[in-house]
Amino acid sequence: MEKIVSSLENFLESILLSLPRYALGLVVLLGGIYIVKLILKIIGKRFDKRDLDKSLKGFLLSMIRIALYIVLIVIVASIMGFKSMSLTAVFASTGLAIGLALQGSLSNFAGGVLILLFKPFKVGEYISNTGGVEGTVEKIDLLYTTITGATGLKLYCPNGPLANSVITNYTDITARRYDFVVGISYDTNIKTAQNVIQEALAKHKEVKQDPKPIIFVNSLADSSVNLNVRVWMDKANYWDTVFVIQQIVKNALDDANIEIPFPQRDIHVISDKEIK
């Protein structure tokens, strides 16, 4: 019984002796968090004054935030009485365990670094990739890139696969080409149909005439002669033009009495007498 009482007394005594260190550590922790936020705010303003790229700014601030909090944790732990060597061992083992558990995340981190270094795209640009992702880049973080699609949905793309895919950056171009197919009847004169479509496109102010629209026979289908129409338009007006251009061509063909045929089949009925 005396041993238990003695052990409790020693334990309480060690806690009482350690309370000042723990209290100081807590004060340093709270003050450190405030200082870290203040430092990040100052650095962010400096980045803004230097007109630093938004993508790089967010990435660097994230890295600085992580580094500052690691330093703060080490300082607080030292004040509370933890040995620096022990902390180093803990961080090393923890880092190894996290690295093994988060191999995919490390790949995304490396992808984010590559994106920021080589800049295939930046915040505010419209891109698409071979994975089927398309939209405006909103933010590039350490692990994910946030993209707003044409429907307004937020897409969170892992940086690893994104960096390794084929990326099309539509912001770097001044004009875009739009291709579509128009089917005409076999009875229609091809040259006449081409002229009608060409005239209709020339009246649309958003369709570029340099280079001029190209209209050519794409294929001889079962029920129609398919004409491929290629037009160029300004990047800024691309979608608005795409939505109306086929309607313009359809109206022009209707006015010229040129038929756009639907699929047809010729059925031949053979009687039993003809078989004999």
mmCIF file of C-alpha atoms in Angstrom:
data_model
loop_
_atom_site.group_PDB
_atom_site.id
_atom_site.type_symbol
_atom_site.label_atom_id
_atom_site.label_comp_id
_atom_site.label_asym_id
_atom_site.label_seq_id
_atom_site.Cartn_x
_atom_site.Cartn_y
_atom_site.Cartn_z
ATOM 1 C CA MET A 1 0.000 0.000 0.000
ATOM 2 C CA GLU A 2 2.853 2.347 0.849
ATOM 3 C CA LYS A 3 4.405 1.708 -2.575
ATOM 4 C CA ILE A 4 1.150 2.659 -4.330
ATOM 5 C CA VAL A 5 0.834 5.842 -2.313
ATOM 6 C CA SER A 6 4.465 6.680 -3.001
ATOM 7 C CA SER A 7 4.005 6.104 -6.728
ATOM 8 C CA LEU A 8 0.922 8.341 -6.798
ATOM 9 C CA GLU A 9 2.771 11.061 -4.914
ATOM 10 C CA ASN A 10 5.675 10.890 -7.363
ATOM 11 C CA PHE A 11 3.274 10.970 -10.316
ATOM 12 C CA LEU A 12 1.410 13.988 -8.975
ATOM 13 C CA GLU A 13 4.668 15.708 -8.164
ATOM 14 C CA SER A 14 5.969 15.165 -11.725
ATOM 15 C CA ILE A 15 2.703 16.545 -13.142
ATOM 16 C CA LEU A 16 2.919 19.609 -10.907
ATOM 17 C CA LEU A 17 6.522 20.164 -11.920
ATOM 18 C CA SER A 18 5.606 19.763 -15.601
ATOM 19 C CA LEU A 19 2.551 22.039 -15.500
ATOM 20 C CA PRO A 20 4.545 25.239 -16.111
ATOM 21 C CA ARG A 21 6.174 23.659 -19.179
ATOM 22 C CA TYR A 22 2.836 22.431 -20.512
ATOM 23 C CA ALA A 23 1.229 25.798 -19.842
ATOM 24 C CA LEU A 24 4.075 27.585 -21.588
ATOM 25 C CA GLY A 25 3.866 25.129 -24.473
ATOM 26 C CA LEU A 26 0.125 25.774 -24.830
ATOM 27 C CA VAL A 27 0.697 29.537 -24.812
ATOM 28 C CA VAL A 28 3.450 29.181 -27.429
ATOM 29 C CA LEU A 29 1.167 26.946 -29.526
ATOM 30 C CA LEU A 30 -1.701 29.447 -29.525
ATOM 31 C CA GLY A 31 0.628 32.367 -30.137
ATOM 32 C CA GLY A 32 2.435 30.411 -32.836
ATOM 33 C CA ILE A 33 -0.791 29.664 -34.705
ATOM 34 C CA TYR A 34 -1.602 33.388 -34.715
ATOM 35 C CA ILE A 35 1.923 34.250 -35.910
ATOM 36 C CA VAL A 36 1.786 31.598 -38.670
ATOM 37 C CA LYS A 37 -1.503 33.048 -39.963
ATOM 38 C CA LEU A 38 -0.030 36.543 -39.827
ATOM 39 C CA ILE A 39 3.102 35.443 -41.725
ATOM 40 C CA LEU A 40 0.992 33.722 -44.388
ATOM 41 C CA LYS A 41 -1.140 36.853 -44.760
ATOM 42 C CA ILE A 42 1.949 39.049 -45.195
ATOM 43 C CA ILE A 43 3.509 36.632 -47.704
ATOM 44 C CA GLY A 44 0.209 36.474 -49.612
ATOM 45 C CA LYS A 45 0.151 40.258 -49.920
ATOM 46 C CA ARG A 46 3.761 40.254 -51.133
ATOM 47 C CA PHE A 47 2.842 37.694 -53.781
ATOM 48 C CA ASP A 48 -0.073 39.886 -54.884
ATOM 49 C CA LYS A 49 2.190 42.948 -55.195
ATOM 50 C CA ARG A 50 4.596 40.990 -57.383
ATOM 51 C CA ASP A 51 1.652 39.789 -59.508
ATOM 52 C CA LEU A 52 2.608 36.155 -58.896
ATOM 53 C CA ASP A 53 0.689 33.537 -60.857
ATOM 54 C CA LYS A 54 -2.407 32.432 -58.901
ATOM 55 C CA SER A 55 -1.604 28.750 -59.345
ATOM 56 C CA LEU A 56 1.943 29.143 -58.033
ATOM 57 C CA LYS A 57 0.777 31.443 -55.232
ATOM 58 C CA GLY A 58 -1.642 28.874 -53.809
ATOM 59 C CA PHE A 59 0.913 26.083 -54.089
ATOM 60 C CA LEU A 60 3.701 28.055 -52.369
ATOM 61 C CA LEU A 61 1.411 29.224 -49.573
ATOM 62 C CA SER A 62 0.385 25.616 -48.914
ATOM 63 C CA MET A 63 4.034 24.522 -48.739
ATOM 64 C CA ILE A 64 4.989 27.428 -46.450
ATOM 65 C CA ARG A 65 1.991 26.725 -44.192
ATOM 66 C CA ILE A 66 3.021 23.076 -43.760
ATOM 67 C CA ALA A 67 6.666 24.004 -43.068
ATOM 68 C CA LEU A 68 5.730 26.660 -40.489
ATOM 69 C CA TYR A 69 3.387 24.336 -38.615
ATOM 70 C CA ILE A 70 6.057 21.615 -38.501
ATOM 71 C CA VAL A 71 8.533 24.107 -36.999
ATOM 72 C CA LEU A 72 5.873 25.231 -34.496
ATOM 73 C CA ILE A 73 5.170 21.653 -33.415
ATOM 74 C CA VAL A 74 8.889 20.995 -32.890
ATOM 75 C CA ILE A 75 9.265 24.171 -30.776
ATOM 76 C CA VAL A 76 6.202 23.402 -28.640
ATOM 77 C CA ALA A 77 7.290 19.789 -28.139
ATOM 78 C CA SER A 78 10.785 20.930 -27.071
ATOM 79 C CA ILE A 79 9.303 23.368 -24.555
ATOM 80 C CA MET A 80 7.159 20.600 -23.102
ATOM 81 C CA GLY A 81 10.252 18.485 -22.503
ATOM 82 C CA PHE A 82 10.350 16.139 -25.482
ATOM 83 C CA LYS A 83 13.874 15.481 -26.753
ATOM 84 C CA SER A 84 14.730 16.666 -30.280
ATOM 85 C CA MET A 85 16.257 13.318 -31.200
ATOM 86 C CA SER A 86 13.071 11.541 -30.179
ATOM 87 C CA LEU A 87 11.046 14.013 -32.235
ATOM 88 C CA THR A 88 13.278 13.409 -35.253
ATOM 89 C CA ALA A 89 12.780 9.664 -34.947
ATOM 90 C CA VAL A 90 9.010 10.100 -34.584
ATOM 91 C CA PHE A 91 8.807 12.393 -37.634
ATOM 92 C CA ALA A 92 10.979 10.008 -39.673
ATOM 93 C CA SER A 93 8.940 6.927 -38.823
ATOM 94 C CA THR A 94 5.679 8.806 -39.261
ATOM 95 C CA GLY A 95 6.822 10.181 -42.611
ATOM 96 C CA LEU A 96 7.782 6.689 -43.809
ATOM 97 C CA ALA A 97 4.437 5.233 -42.726
ATOM 98 C CA ILE A 98 2.513 8.062 -44.359
ATOM 99 C CA GLY A 99 4.593 7.759 -47.524
ATOM 100 C CA LEU A 100 3.833 4.042 -47.836
ATOM 101 C CA ALA A 101 0.147 4.563 -47.104
ATOM 102 C CA LEU A 102 -0.270 7.512 -49.442
ATOM 103 C CA GLN A 103 1.710 6.523 -52.532
ATOM 104 C CA GLY A 104 -1.097 7.720 -54.796
ATOM 105 C CA SER A 105 -1.225 11.056 -53.001
ATOM 106 C CA LEU A 106 2.540 11.474 -53.404
ATOM 107 C CA SER A 107 2.070 10.857 -57.128
ATOM 108 C CA ASN A 108 -0.566 13.601 -57.147
ATOM 109 C CA PHE A 109 1.809 15.888 -55.258
ATOM 110 C CA ALA A 110 4.532 15.284 -57.867
ATOM 111 C CA GLY A 111 1.956 15.932 -60.602
ATOM 112 C CA GLY A 112 1.058 19.257 -58.982
ATOM 113 C CA VAL A 113 4.731 20.255 -58.920
ATOM 114 C CA LEU A 114 5.086 19.377 -62.622
ATOM 115 C CA ILE A 115 1.966 21.363 -63.528
ATOM 116 C CA LEU A 116 3.267 24.431 -61.712
ATOM 117 C CA LEU A 117 6.763 24.100 -63.171
ATOM 118 C CA PHE A 118 5.866 23.527 -66.830
ATOM 119 C CA LYS A 119 2.499 25.384 -66.755
ATOM 120 C CA PRO A 120 0.454 23.502 -69.374
ATOM 121 C CA PHE A 121 -2.446 25.518 -67.950
ATOM 122 C CA LYS A 122 -3.106 28.193 -65.333
ATOM 123 C CA VAL A 123 -6.001 29.316 -63.158
ATOM 124 C CA GLY A 124 -8.786 30.818 -65.283
ATOM 125 C CA GLU A 125 -7.954 28.878 -68.466
ATOM 126 C CA TYR A 126 -10.306 26.496 -70.275
ATOM 127 C CA ILE A 127 -8.849 23.011 -70.800
ATOM 128 C CA SER A 128 -9.745 19.434 -71.660
ATOM 129 C CA ASN A 129 -7.780 16.202 -71.375
ATOM 130 C CA THR A 130 -7.831 12.643 -72.660
ATOM 131 C CA GLY A 131 -9.683 11.550 -69.517
ATOM 132 C CA GLY A 132 -12.793 13.415 -70.674
ATOM 133 C CA VAL A 133 -12.443 16.294 -68.202
ATOM 134 C CA GLU A 134 -13.288 19.705 -69.647
ATOM 135 C CA GLY A 135 -13.835 23.107 -68.052
ATOM 136 C CA THR A 136 -12.291 26.226 -66.513
ATOM 137 C CA VAL A 137 -9.449 25.798 -64.018
ATOM 138 C CA GLU A 138 -10.474 27.308 -60.675
ATOM 139 C CA LYS A 139 -7.640 26.252 -58.371
ATOM 140 C CA ILE A 140 -4.459 24.143 -58.365
ATOM 141 C CA ASP A 141 -3.758 22.620 -54.958
ATOM 142 C CA LEU A 142 -1.048 20.254 -53.739
ATOM 143 C CA LEU A 143 -2.983 17.121 -54.680
ATOM 144 C CA TYR A 144 -6.005 18.166 -56.745
ATOM 145 C CA THR A 145 -6.916 20.650 -59.458
ATOM 146 C CA THR A 146 -10.427 22.104 -59.246
ATOM 147 C CA ILE A 147 -12.175 22.539 -62.603
ATOM 148 C CA THR A 148 -15.627 24.001 -63.233
ATOM 149 C CA GLY A 149 -17.315 22.151 -66.099
ATOM 150 C CA ALA A 150 -19.614 23.637 -68.725
ATOM 151 C CA THR A 151 -22.641 22.570 -66.650
ATOM 152 C CA GLY A 152 -21.318 24.404 -63.577
ATOM 153 C CA LEU A 153 -20.298 21.241 -61.708
ATOM 154 C CA LYS A 154 -17.043 21.251 -59.731
ATOM 155 C CA LEU A 155 -14.574 18.581 -60.854
ATOM 156 C CA TYR A 156 -11.732 17.649 -58.498
ATOM 157 C CA CYS A 157 -9.012 16.082 -60.654
ATOM 158 C CA PRO A 158 -6.000 14.275 -59.118
ATOM 159 C CA ASN A 159 -2.835 16.039 -60.272
ATOM 160 C CA GLY A 160 -0.977 12.800 -61.044
ATOM 161 C CA PRO A 161 -3.259 11.468 -63.813
ATOM 162 C CA LEU A 162 -3.931 15.030 -65.016
ATOM 163 C CA ALA A 163 -0.221 15.794 -65.456
ATOM 164 C CA ASN A 164 0.290 12.505 -67.345
ATOM 165 C CA SER A 165 -2.626 13.011 -69.740
ATOM 166 C CA VAL A 166 -2.774 14.879 -73.044
ATOM 167 C CA ILE A 167 -4.068 18.372 -72.220
ATOM 168 C CA THR A 168 -5.746 20.722 -74.683
ATOM 169 C CA ASN A 169 -5.560 24.361 -73.621
ATOM 170 C CA TYR A 170 -8.223 26.372 -75.443
ATOM 171 C CA THR A 171 -7.179 29.667 -73.860
ATOM 172 C CA ASP A 172 -3.901 29.784 -75.784
ATOM 173 C CA ILE A 173 -5.705 29.922 -79.147
ATOM 174 C CA THR A 174 -7.512 32.826 -80.801
ATOM 175 C CA ALA A 175 -9.891 30.795 -83.014
ATOM 176 C CA ARG A 176 -11.488 27.349 -82.967
ATOM 177 C CA ARG A 177 -12.758 25.089 -85.732
ATOM 178 C CA TYR A 178 -16.136 23.392 -85.618
ATOM 179 C CA ASP A 179 -16.972 20.373 -87.791
ATOM 180 C CA PHE A 180 -20.416 18.951 -88.448
ATOM 181 C CA VAL A 181 -22.069 16.717 -91.044
ATOM 182 C CA VAL A 182 -25.093 17.525 -93.228
ATOM 183 C CA GLY A 183 -26.844 14.821 -95.232
ATOM 184 C CA ILE A 184 -28.470 15.677 -98.586
ATOM 185 C CA SER A 185 -30.547 13.593 -100.930
ATOM 186 C CA TYR A 186 -28.896 11.673 -103.792
ATOM 187 C CA ASP A 187 -31.182 13.612 -106.147
ATOM 188 C CA THR A 188 -29.673 16.948 -105.021
ATOM 189 C CA ASN A 189 -26.883 18.598 -106.996
ATOM 190 C CA ILE A 190 -23.850 18.582 -104.675
ATOM 191 C CA LYS A 191 -22.455 21.871 -105.981
ATOM 192 C CA THR A 192 -25.800 23.615 -105.448
ATOM 193 C CA ALA A 193 -25.997 22.386 -101.853
ATOM 194 C CA GLN A 194 -22.428 23.515 -101.200
ATOM 195 C CA ASN A 195 -23.174 27.002 -102.522
ATOM 196 C CA VAL A 196 -26.332 27.300 -100.397
ATOM 197 C CA ILE A 197 -24.458 26.324 -97.242
ATOM 198 C CA GLN A 198 -21.536 28.611 -98.114
ATOM 199 C CA GLU A 199 -23.837 31.607 -98.602
ATOM 200 C CA ALA A 200 -25.668 30.912 -95.324
ATOM 201 C CA LEU A 201 -22.393 30.757 -93.425
ATOM 202 C CA ALA A 202 -21.111 33.959 -95.059
ATOM 203 C CA LYS A 203 -24.094 35.870 -93.642
ATOM 204 C CA HIS A 204 -23.255 34.869 -90.074
ATOM 205 C CA LYS A 205 -20.898 37.521 -88.668
ATOM 206 C CA GLU A 206 -19.270 35.171 -86.139
ATOM 207 C CA VAL A 207 -18.129 32.716 -88.818
ATOM 208 C CA LYS A 208 -14.673 33.619 -90.108
ATOM 209 C CA GLN A 209 -14.185 34.021 -93.836
ATOM 210 C CA ASP A 210 -10.409 33.786 -93.501
ATOM 211 C CA PRO A 211 -9.933 30.890 -93.590
ATOM 212 C CA LYS A 212 -13.172 30.340 -95.475
ATOM 213 C CA PRO A 213 -15.570 27.559 -94.480
ATOM 214 C CA ILE A 214 -14.831 24.258 -96.229
ATOM 215 C CA ILE A 215 -17.630 21.973 -97.452
ATOM 216 C CA PHE A 216 -16.806 18.613 -99.009
ATOM 217 C CA VAL A 217 -18.315 15.163 -99.512
ATOM 218 C CA ASN A 218 -17.553 13.118 -96.436
ATOM 219 C CA SER A 219 -19.220 9.835 -97.377
ATOM 220 C CA LEU A 220 -21.852 8.222 -99.563
ATOM 221 C CA ALA A 221 -24.186 6.799 -96.932
ATOM 222 C CA ASP A 222 -27.112 4.423 -97.377
ATOM 223 C CA SER A 223 -29.733 7.169 -97.558
ATOM 224 C CA SER A 224 -27.795 10.391 -98.104
ATOM 225 C CA VAL A 225 -24.716 12.110 -99.420
ATOM 226 C CA ASN A 226 -22.972 13.367 -96.301
ATOM 227 C CA LEU A 227 -21.280 16.749 -96.544
ATOM 228 C CA ASN A 228 -18.653 17.677 -93.963
ATOM 229 C CA VAL A 229 -18.792 21.377 -92.994
ATOM 230 C CA ARG A 230 -15.742 22.995 -91.375
ATOM 231 C CA VAL A 231 -15.966 26.527 -90.049
ATOM 232 C CA TRP A 232 -13.698 28.738 -87.960
ATOM 233 C CA MET A 233 -14.887 31.195 -85.319
ATOM 234 C CA ASP A 234 -13.496 33.396 -82.561
ATOM 235 C CA LYS A 235 -12.744 31.594 -79.315
ATOM 236 C CA ALA A 236 -14.852 34.006 -77.274
ATOM 237 C CA ASN A 237 -17.999 33.362 -79.358
ATOM 238 C CA TYR A 238 -17.449 29.661 -79.999
ATOM 239 C CA TRP A 239 -20.279 28.141 -77.990
ATOM 240 C CA ASP A 240 -22.876 30.761 -78.940
ATOM 241 C CA THR A 241 -22.071 30.184 -82.615
ATOM 242 C CA VAL A 242 -22.070 26.395 -82.332
ATOM 243 C CA PHE A 243 -25.576 26.416 -80.865
ATOM 244 C CA VAL A 244 -27.114 28.265 -83.832
ATOM 245 C CA ILE A 245 -24.963 27.425 -86.854
ATOM 246 C CA GLN A 246 -26.615 24.090 -87.696
ATOM 247 C CA GLN A 247 -30.036 25.715 -87.455
ATOM 248 C CA ILE A 248 -28.908 28.378 -89.930
ATOM 249 C CA VAL A 249 -27.720 25.715 -92.390
ATOM 250 C CA LYS A 250 -30.944 23.724 -91.997
ATOM 251 C CA ASN A 251 -33.096 26.813 -92.669
ATOM 252 C CA ALA A 252 -31.023 27.694 -95.740
ATOM 253 C CA LEU A 253 -31.423 24.187 -97.186
ATOM 254 C CA ASP A 254 -35.171 24.282 -96.515
ATOM 255 C CA ASP A 255 -35.483 27.635 -98.302
ATOM 256 C CA ALA A 256 -33.631 26.150 -101.293
ATOM 257 C CA ASN A 257 -35.929 23.082 -101.251
ATOM 258 C CA ILE A 258 -32.958 20.784 -100.630
ATOM 259 C CA GLU A 259 -34.030 17.669 -98.784
ATOM 260 C CA ILE A 260 -32.197 16.317 -95.752
ATOM 261 C CA PRO A 261 -33.294 12.663 -96.021
ATOM 262 C CA PHE A 262 -34.086 10.274 -93.231
ATOM 263 C CA PRO A 263 -32.942 6.630 -93.350
ATOM 264 C CA GLN A 264 -34.796 4.636 -96.023
ATOM 265 C CA ARG A 265 -34.980 1.002 -97.107
ATOM 266 C CA ASP A 266 -36.184 -0.359 -100.467
ATOM 267 C CA ILE A 267 -38.212 -3.543 -99.983
ATOM 268 C CA HIS A 268 -38.738 -5.851 -102.968
ATOM 269 C CA VAL A 269 -41.627 -8.343 -102.654
ATOM 270 C CA ILE A 270 -41.175 -11.519 -104.648
ATOM 271 C CA SER A 271 -44.275 -13.663 -105.193
ATOM 272 C CA ASP A 272 -44.261 -17.462 -105.213
ATOM 273 C CA LYS A 273 -44.883 -17.439 -108.974
ATOM 274 C CA GLU A 274 -41.686 -15.426 -109.562
ATOM 275 C CA ILE A 275 -39.714 -17.903 -107.444
ATOM 276 C CA LYS A 276 -41.025 -20.835 -109.550
#
